[in-house]
Amino acid sequence: FPFATGACRHDLGGDNSVNLREISLVGKKELLDILRDRRTIMAMIVVPLLVYPILMIVISQLGIAQVEKLKAAKARVAVVPQEAPPSLLEKLASDSTIVVVPSTHPERDLTERALDAVIQIPAGFEANLASLDSAVINVRVDLSRDRGERMSERIRSFLVEWREEMVTARLAERDLPPQFVKPFTV
């Protein structure tokens, strides 16, 4: 065997340069071998053209279904203390997207995911409102869950709506138009 003894002689047209014709012949042979193999054709062309779009559609539909499920879910809310202002409790009862859940341990229930939010009314809240003072309402949610951010937005918008109703009532008591608090718009 000439290869075993190292006596291999390269004769590529007289000098030791690479012949492009021979390279193209080898390339064509390899390409034909690849194209003859049906498994290779399936793996390179058919599978990506069929499987990847189907995967994209399925994954996007699952994501859309999850978002719709979150939108349809009712927010489970505890109010602390349970003897909250009647106007708040009435407003909560009338909202179809929120369910008031009585809880003796709201922080634990929030951690254990039995609640989506806890609305904390400060002591003297109604007295502050009666004296035309303001107060801070704390809303606690578990933002480590997908549901937490969505429920936080829902509760905040609910409380902003309730605040707007209170402002409108205060203005009506003093015979002031709603434009009184909004002297201009941009």
PDB file of C-alpha atoms in Angstrom:
ATOM      1  CA  PHE A   1       0.000   0.000   0.000  1.00  0.00           C
ATOM      2  CA  PRO A   2       1.582   3.241  -1.024  1.00  0.00           C
ATOM      3  CA  PHE A   3      -0.230   5.179   1.717  1.00  0.00           C
ATOM      4  CA  ALA A   4       1.268   3.061   4.485  1.00  0.00           C
ATOM      5  CA  THR A   5       4.833   3.617   3.348  1.00  0.00           C
ATOM      6  CA  GLY A   6       4.493   7.328   2.784  1.00  0.00           C
ATOM      7  CA  ALA A   7       5.231   6.901  -0.925  1.00  0.00           C
ATOM      8  CA  CYS A   8       2.075   8.700  -1.989  1.00  0.00           C
ATOM      9  CA  ARG A   9       2.604  10.917  -4.967  1.00  0.00           C
ATOM     10  CA  HIS A  10       0.349  13.826  -5.774  1.00  0.00           C
ATOM     11  CA  ASP A  11       0.007  14.459  -9.431  1.00  0.00           C
ATOM     12  CA  LEU A  12      -2.411  17.301  -9.925  1.00  0.00           C
ATOM     13  CA  GLY A  13      -1.473  18.636 -13.249  1.00  0.00           C
ATOM     14  CA  GLY A  14       2.273  18.833 -12.908  1.00  0.00           C
ATOM     15  CA  ASP A  15       2.542  21.132  -9.906  1.00  0.00           C
ATOM     16  CA  ASN A  16       1.217  20.804  -6.364  1.00  0.00           C
ATOM     17  CA  SER A  17      -1.636  23.323  -6.789  1.00  0.00           C
ATOM     18  CA  VAL A  18      -5.282  22.376  -6.219  1.00  0.00           C
ATOM     19  CA  ASN A  19      -7.363  21.819  -9.328  1.00  0.00           C
ATOM     20  CA  LEU A  20     -10.721  23.644  -9.155  1.00  0.00           C
ATOM     21  CA  ARG A  21     -12.293  21.155 -11.535  1.00  0.00           C
ATOM     22  CA  GLU A  22     -11.590  18.290  -9.132  1.00  0.00           C
ATOM     23  CA  ILE A  23     -12.943  20.316  -6.198  1.00  0.00           C
ATOM     24  CA  SER A  24     -16.171  21.040  -8.044  1.00  0.00           C
ATOM     25  CA  LEU A  25     -16.545  17.354  -8.926  1.00  0.00           C
ATOM     26  CA  VAL A  26     -16.159  16.343  -5.267  1.00  0.00           C
ATOM     27  CA  GLY A  27     -18.600  19.088  -4.216  1.00  0.00           C
ATOM     28  CA  LYS A  28     -21.203  17.938  -6.759  1.00  0.00           C
ATOM     29  CA  LYS A  29     -20.817  14.330  -5.613  1.00  0.00           C
ATOM     30  CA  GLU A  30     -21.314  15.297  -1.959  1.00  0.00           C
ATOM     31  CA  LEU A  31     -24.348  17.449  -2.830  1.00  0.00           C
ATOM     32  CA  LEU A  32     -25.916  14.582  -4.794  1.00  0.00           C
ATOM     33  CA  ASP A  33     -25.310  12.213  -1.865  1.00  0.00           C
ATOM     34  CA  ILE A  34     -27.017  14.631   0.494  1.00  0.00           C
ATOM     35  CA  LEU A  35     -29.987  15.146  -1.817  1.00  0.00           C
ATOM     36  CA  ARG A  36     -30.421  11.363  -2.321  1.00  0.00           C
ATOM     37  CA  ASP A  37     -30.766  10.815   1.426  1.00  0.00           C
ATOM     38  CA  ARG A  38     -34.458  11.288   2.255  1.00  0.00           C
ATOM     39  CA  ARG A  39     -33.860  11.627   5.972  1.00  0.00           C
ATOM     40  CA  THR A  40     -31.548  14.552   5.344  1.00  0.00           C
ATOM     41  CA  ILE A  41     -34.105  16.216   3.089  1.00  0.00           C
ATOM     42  CA  MET A  42     -36.768  15.746   5.774  1.00  0.00           C
ATOM     43  CA  ALA A  43     -34.529  17.146   8.508  1.00  0.00           C
ATOM     44  CA  MET A  44     -33.322  20.124   6.487  1.00  0.00           C
ATOM     45  CA  ILE A  45     -36.404  21.239   4.586  1.00  0.00           C
ATOM     46  CA  VAL A  46     -39.704  19.522   5.386  1.00  0.00           C
ATOM     47  CA  VAL A  47     -39.518  19.478   9.189  1.00  0.00           C
ATOM     48  CA  PRO A  48     -38.562  23.159   9.602  1.00  0.00           C
ATOM     49  CA  LEU A  49     -41.184  24.274   7.076  1.00  0.00           C
ATOM     50  CA  LEU A  50     -43.967  22.360   8.808  1.00  0.00           C
ATOM     51  CA  VAL A  51     -43.030  21.987  12.456  1.00  0.00           C
ATOM     52  CA  TYR A  52     -41.719  25.468  13.292  1.00  0.00           C
ATOM     53  CA  PRO A  53     -44.822  27.385  12.123  1.00  0.00           C
ATOM     54  CA  ILE A  54     -47.083  24.910  13.921  1.00  0.00           C
ATOM     55  CA  LEU A  55     -45.040  25.333  17.114  1.00  0.00           C
ATOM     56  CA  MET A  56     -45.234  29.129  16.838  1.00  0.00           C
ATOM     57  CA  ILE A  57     -49.013  29.038  16.380  1.00  0.00           C
ATOM     58  CA  VAL A  58     -49.556  26.632  19.276  1.00  0.00           C
ATOM     59  CA  ILE A  59     -47.329  28.609  21.666  1.00  0.00           C
ATOM     60  CA  SER A  60     -48.954  31.936  20.775  1.00  0.00           C
ATOM     61  CA  GLN A  61     -52.448  30.467  21.187  1.00  0.00           C
ATOM     62  CA  LEU A  62     -51.506  29.120  24.616  1.00  0.00           C
ATOM     63  CA  GLY A  63     -50.229  32.568  25.605  1.00  0.00           C
ATOM     64  CA  ILE A  64     -53.405  34.264  24.380  1.00  0.00           C
ATOM     65  CA  ALA A  65     -55.547  31.740  26.254  1.00  0.00           C
ATOM     66  CA  GLN A  66     -53.592  32.393  29.465  1.00  0.00           C
ATOM     67  CA  VAL A  67     -54.046  36.172  29.133  1.00  0.00           C
ATOM     68  CA  GLU A  68     -57.780  35.741  28.499  1.00  0.00           C
ATOM     69  CA  LYS A  69     -58.026  33.486  31.535  1.00  0.00           C
ATOM     70  CA  LEU A  70     -56.364  36.162  33.680  1.00  0.00           C
ATOM     71  CA  LYS A  71     -58.702  38.842  32.318  1.00  0.00           C
ATOM     72  CA  ALA A  72     -61.778  36.744  33.089  1.00  0.00           C
ATOM     73  CA  ALA A  73     -60.652  35.801  36.617  1.00  0.00           C
ATOM     74  CA  LYS A  74     -62.260  37.659  39.483  1.00  0.00           C
ATOM     75  CA  ALA A  75     -59.969  39.381  41.948  1.00  0.00           C
ATOM     76  CA  ARG A  76     -60.244  37.863  45.437  1.00  0.00           C
ATOM     77  CA  VAL A  77     -59.861  40.778  47.834  1.00  0.00           C
ATOM     78  CA  ALA A  78     -59.869  41.128  51.619  1.00  0.00           C
ATOM     79  CA  VAL A  79     -60.588  44.494  53.221  1.00  0.00           C
ATOM     80  CA  VAL A  80     -58.790  45.296  56.475  1.00  0.00           C
ATOM     81  CA  PRO A  81     -60.407  46.160  58.792  1.00  0.00           C
ATOM     82  CA  GLN A  82     -63.585  44.357  57.846  1.00  0.00           C
ATOM     83  CA  GLU A  83     -65.698  47.277  59.044  1.00  0.00           C
ATOM     84  CA  ALA A  84     -64.577  49.416  56.127  1.00  0.00           C
ATOM     85  CA  PRO A  85     -66.517  52.472  54.928  1.00  0.00           C
ATOM     86  CA  PRO A  86     -69.956  51.404  53.715  1.00  0.00           C
ATOM     87  CA  SER A  87     -69.514  53.260  50.431  1.00  0.00           C
ATOM     88  CA  LEU A  88     -66.413  51.158  49.696  1.00  0.00           C
ATOM     89  CA  LEU A  89     -68.145  47.896  50.592  1.00  0.00           C
ATOM     90  CA  GLU A  90     -71.164  48.817  48.432  1.00  0.00           C
ATOM     91  CA  LYS A  91     -68.902  49.719  45.526  1.00  0.00           C
ATOM     92  CA  LEU A  92     -66.960  46.455  45.921  1.00  0.00           C
ATOM     93  CA  ALA A  93     -70.212  44.467  46.014  1.00  0.00           C
ATOM     94  CA  SER A  94     -71.415  46.125  42.801  1.00  0.00           C
ATOM     95  CA  ASP A  95     -68.200  45.373  40.889  1.00  0.00           C
ATOM     96  CA  SER A  96     -68.490  42.111  38.945  1.00  0.00           C
ATOM     97  CA  THR A  97     -64.719  41.692  38.592  1.00  0.00           C
ATOM     98  CA  ILE A  98     -63.997  41.704  42.333  1.00  0.00           C
ATOM     99  CA  VAL A  99     -65.043  39.275  45.059  1.00  0.00           C
ATOM    100  CA  VAL A 100     -64.677  40.334  48.698  1.00  0.00           C
ATOM    101  CA  VAL A 101     -63.348  37.428  50.746  1.00  0.00           C
ATOM    102  CA  PRO A 102     -63.533  37.694  54.535  1.00  0.00           C
ATOM    103  CA  SER A 103     -60.171  36.841  56.069  1.00  0.00           C
ATOM    104  CA  THR A 104     -58.950  36.700  59.644  1.00  0.00           C
ATOM    105  CA  HIS A 105     -55.303  36.426  58.504  1.00  0.00           C
ATOM    106  CA  PRO A 106     -55.105  38.381  55.237  1.00  0.00           C
ATOM    107  CA  GLU A 107     -51.297  38.479  55.024  1.00  0.00           C
ATOM    108  CA  ARG A 108     -51.063  34.709  55.377  1.00  0.00           C
ATOM    109  CA  ASP A 109     -53.914  34.193  52.908  1.00  0.00           C
ATOM    110  CA  LEU A 110     -52.144  36.469  50.426  1.00  0.00           C
ATOM    111  CA  THR A 111     -48.917  34.476  50.823  1.00  0.00           C
ATOM    112  CA  GLU A 112     -50.780  31.165  50.470  1.00  0.00           C
ATOM    113  CA  ARG A 113     -52.548  32.500  47.340  1.00  0.00           C
ATOM    114  CA  ALA A 114     -56.036  32.348  48.808  1.00  0.00           C
ATOM    115  CA  LEU A 115     -56.272  36.093  48.118  1.00  0.00           C
ATOM    116  CA  ASP A 116     -55.160  38.243  45.215  1.00  0.00           C
ATOM    117  CA  ALA A 117     -55.066  41.529  47.122  1.00  0.00           C
ATOM    118  CA  VAL A 118     -55.507  43.078  50.538  1.00  0.00           C
ATOM    119  CA  ILE A 119     -56.944  46.590  50.812  1.00  0.00           C
ATOM    120  CA  GLN A 120     -55.792  48.203  54.068  1.00  0.00           C
ATOM    121  CA  ILE A 121     -57.952  51.082  55.266  1.00  0.00           C
ATOM    122  CA  PRO A 122     -56.157  53.243  57.870  1.00  0.00           C
ATOM    123  CA  ALA A 123     -57.673  53.989  61.265  1.00  0.00           C
ATOM    124  CA  GLY A 124     -59.749  57.167  61.218  1.00  0.00           C
ATOM    125  CA  PHE A 125     -60.305  56.970  57.468  1.00  0.00           C
ATOM    126  CA  GLU A 126     -63.940  58.078  57.578  1.00  0.00           C
ATOM    127  CA  ALA A 127     -63.151  60.894  60.028  1.00  0.00           C
ATOM    128  CA  ASN A 128     -60.465  62.151  57.648  1.00  0.00           C
ATOM    129  CA  LEU A 129     -62.928  62.102  54.771  1.00  0.00           C
ATOM    130  CA  ALA A 130     -65.573  63.918  56.829  1.00  0.00           C
ATOM    131  CA  SER A 131     -63.073  66.674  57.695  1.00  0.00           C
ATOM    132  CA  LEU A 132     -62.103  66.932  53.989  1.00  0.00           C
ATOM    133  CA  ASP A 133     -58.653  65.587  54.755  1.00  0.00           C
ATOM    134  CA  SER A 134     -56.975  62.856  52.733  1.00  0.00           C
ATOM    135  CA  ALA A 135     -55.759  59.418  53.734  1.00  0.00           C
ATOM    136  CA  VAL A 136     -53.602  56.669  52.283  1.00  0.00           C
ATOM    137  CA  ILE A 137     -55.087  53.312  51.334  1.00  0.00           C
ATOM    138  CA  ASN A 138     -52.532  50.518  51.035  1.00  0.00           C
ATOM    139  CA  VAL A 139     -53.027  47.758  48.502  1.00  0.00           C
ATOM    140  CA  ARG A 140     -50.946  44.647  49.008  1.00  0.00           C
ATOM    141  CA  VAL A 141     -50.529  42.110  46.207  1.00  0.00           C
ATOM    142  CA  ASP A 142     -48.178  39.237  45.475  1.00  0.00           C
ATOM    143  CA  LEU A 143     -46.213  40.437  42.451  1.00  0.00           C
ATOM    144  CA  SER A 144     -44.279  37.167  42.231  1.00  0.00           C
ATOM    145  CA  ARG A 145     -47.303  35.656  40.480  1.00  0.00           C
ATOM    146  CA  ASP A 146     -48.513  36.411  36.960  1.00  0.00           C
ATOM    147  CA  ARG A 147     -51.890  37.169  38.405  1.00  0.00           C
ATOM    148  CA  GLY A 148     -50.530  39.680  40.941  1.00  0.00           C
ATOM    149  CA  GLU A 149     -49.682  42.465  38.489  1.00  0.00           C
ATOM    150  CA  ARG A 150     -53.022  42.149  36.710  1.00  0.00           C
ATOM    151  CA  MET A 151     -54.978  42.184  39.975  1.00  0.00           C
ATOM    152  CA  SER A 152     -52.956  45.137  41.245  1.00  0.00           C
ATOM    153  CA  GLU A 153     -53.952  47.156  38.176  1.00  0.00           C
ATOM    154  CA  ARG A 154     -57.585  46.113  38.566  1.00  0.00           C
ATOM    155  CA  ILE A 155     -57.755  47.096  42.265  1.00  0.00           C
ATOM    156  CA  ARG A 156     -55.956  50.393  41.678  1.00  0.00           C
ATOM    157  CA  SER A 157     -58.312  51.376  38.862  1.00  0.00           C
ATOM    158  CA  PHE A 158     -61.260  50.421  41.062  1.00  0.00           C
ATOM    159  CA  LEU A 159     -59.976  52.630  43.904  1.00  0.00           C
ATOM    160  CA  VAL A 160     -59.289  55.536  41.511  1.00  0.00           C
ATOM    161  CA  GLU A 161     -62.867  55.248  40.249  1.00  0.00           C
ATOM    162  CA  TRP A 162     -64.151  55.256  43.853  1.00  0.00           C
ATOM    163  CA  ARG A 163     -62.013  58.329  44.603  1.00  0.00           C
ATOM    164  CA  GLU A 164     -63.451  60.125  41.554  1.00  0.00           C
ATOM    165  CA  GLU A 165     -66.970  59.390  42.797  1.00  0.00           C
ATOM    166  CA  MET A 166     -66.043  60.841  46.208  1.00  0.00           C
ATOM    167  CA  VAL A 167     -64.625  63.987  44.582  1.00  0.00           C
ATOM    168  CA  THR A 168     -67.776  64.381  42.506  1.00  0.00           C
ATOM    169  CA  ALA A 169     -69.924  64.010  45.639  1.00  0.00           C
ATOM    170  CA  ARG A 170     -67.812  66.565  47.533  1.00  0.00           C
ATOM    171  CA  LEU A 171     -68.132  69.036  44.666  1.00  0.00           C
ATOM    172  CA  ALA A 172     -71.897  68.489  44.447  1.00  0.00           C
ATOM    173  CA  GLU A 173     -72.251  69.160  48.214  1.00  0.00           C
ATOM    174  CA  ARG A 174     -70.630  72.555  47.681  1.00  0.00           C
ATOM    175  CA  ASP A 175     -72.435  73.323  44.401  1.00  0.00           C
ATOM    176  CA  LEU A 176     -69.188  73.310  42.443  1.00  0.00           C
ATOM    177  CA  PRO A 177     -68.954  72.004  38.884  1.00  0.00           C
ATOM    178  CA  PRO A 178     -66.691  69.026  38.100  1.00  0.00           C
ATOM    179  CA  GLN A 179     -64.463  71.384  36.083  1.00  0.00           C
ATOM    180  CA  PHE A 180     -63.488  73.011  39.396  1.00  0.00           C
ATOM    181  CA  VAL A 181     -60.842  70.336  40.035  1.00  0.00           C
ATOM    182  CA  LYS A 182     -59.708  70.332  36.395  1.00  0.00           C
ATOM    183  CA  PRO A 183     -59.145  73.944  35.407  1.00  0.00           C
ATOM    184  CA  PHE A 184     -57.716  72.890  32.029  1.00  0.00           C
ATOM    185  CA  THR A 185     -56.992  69.810  29.964  1.00  0.00           C
ATOM    186  CA  VAL A 186     -53.998  69.088  27.779  1.00  0.00           C
TER     187      VAL A 186
END
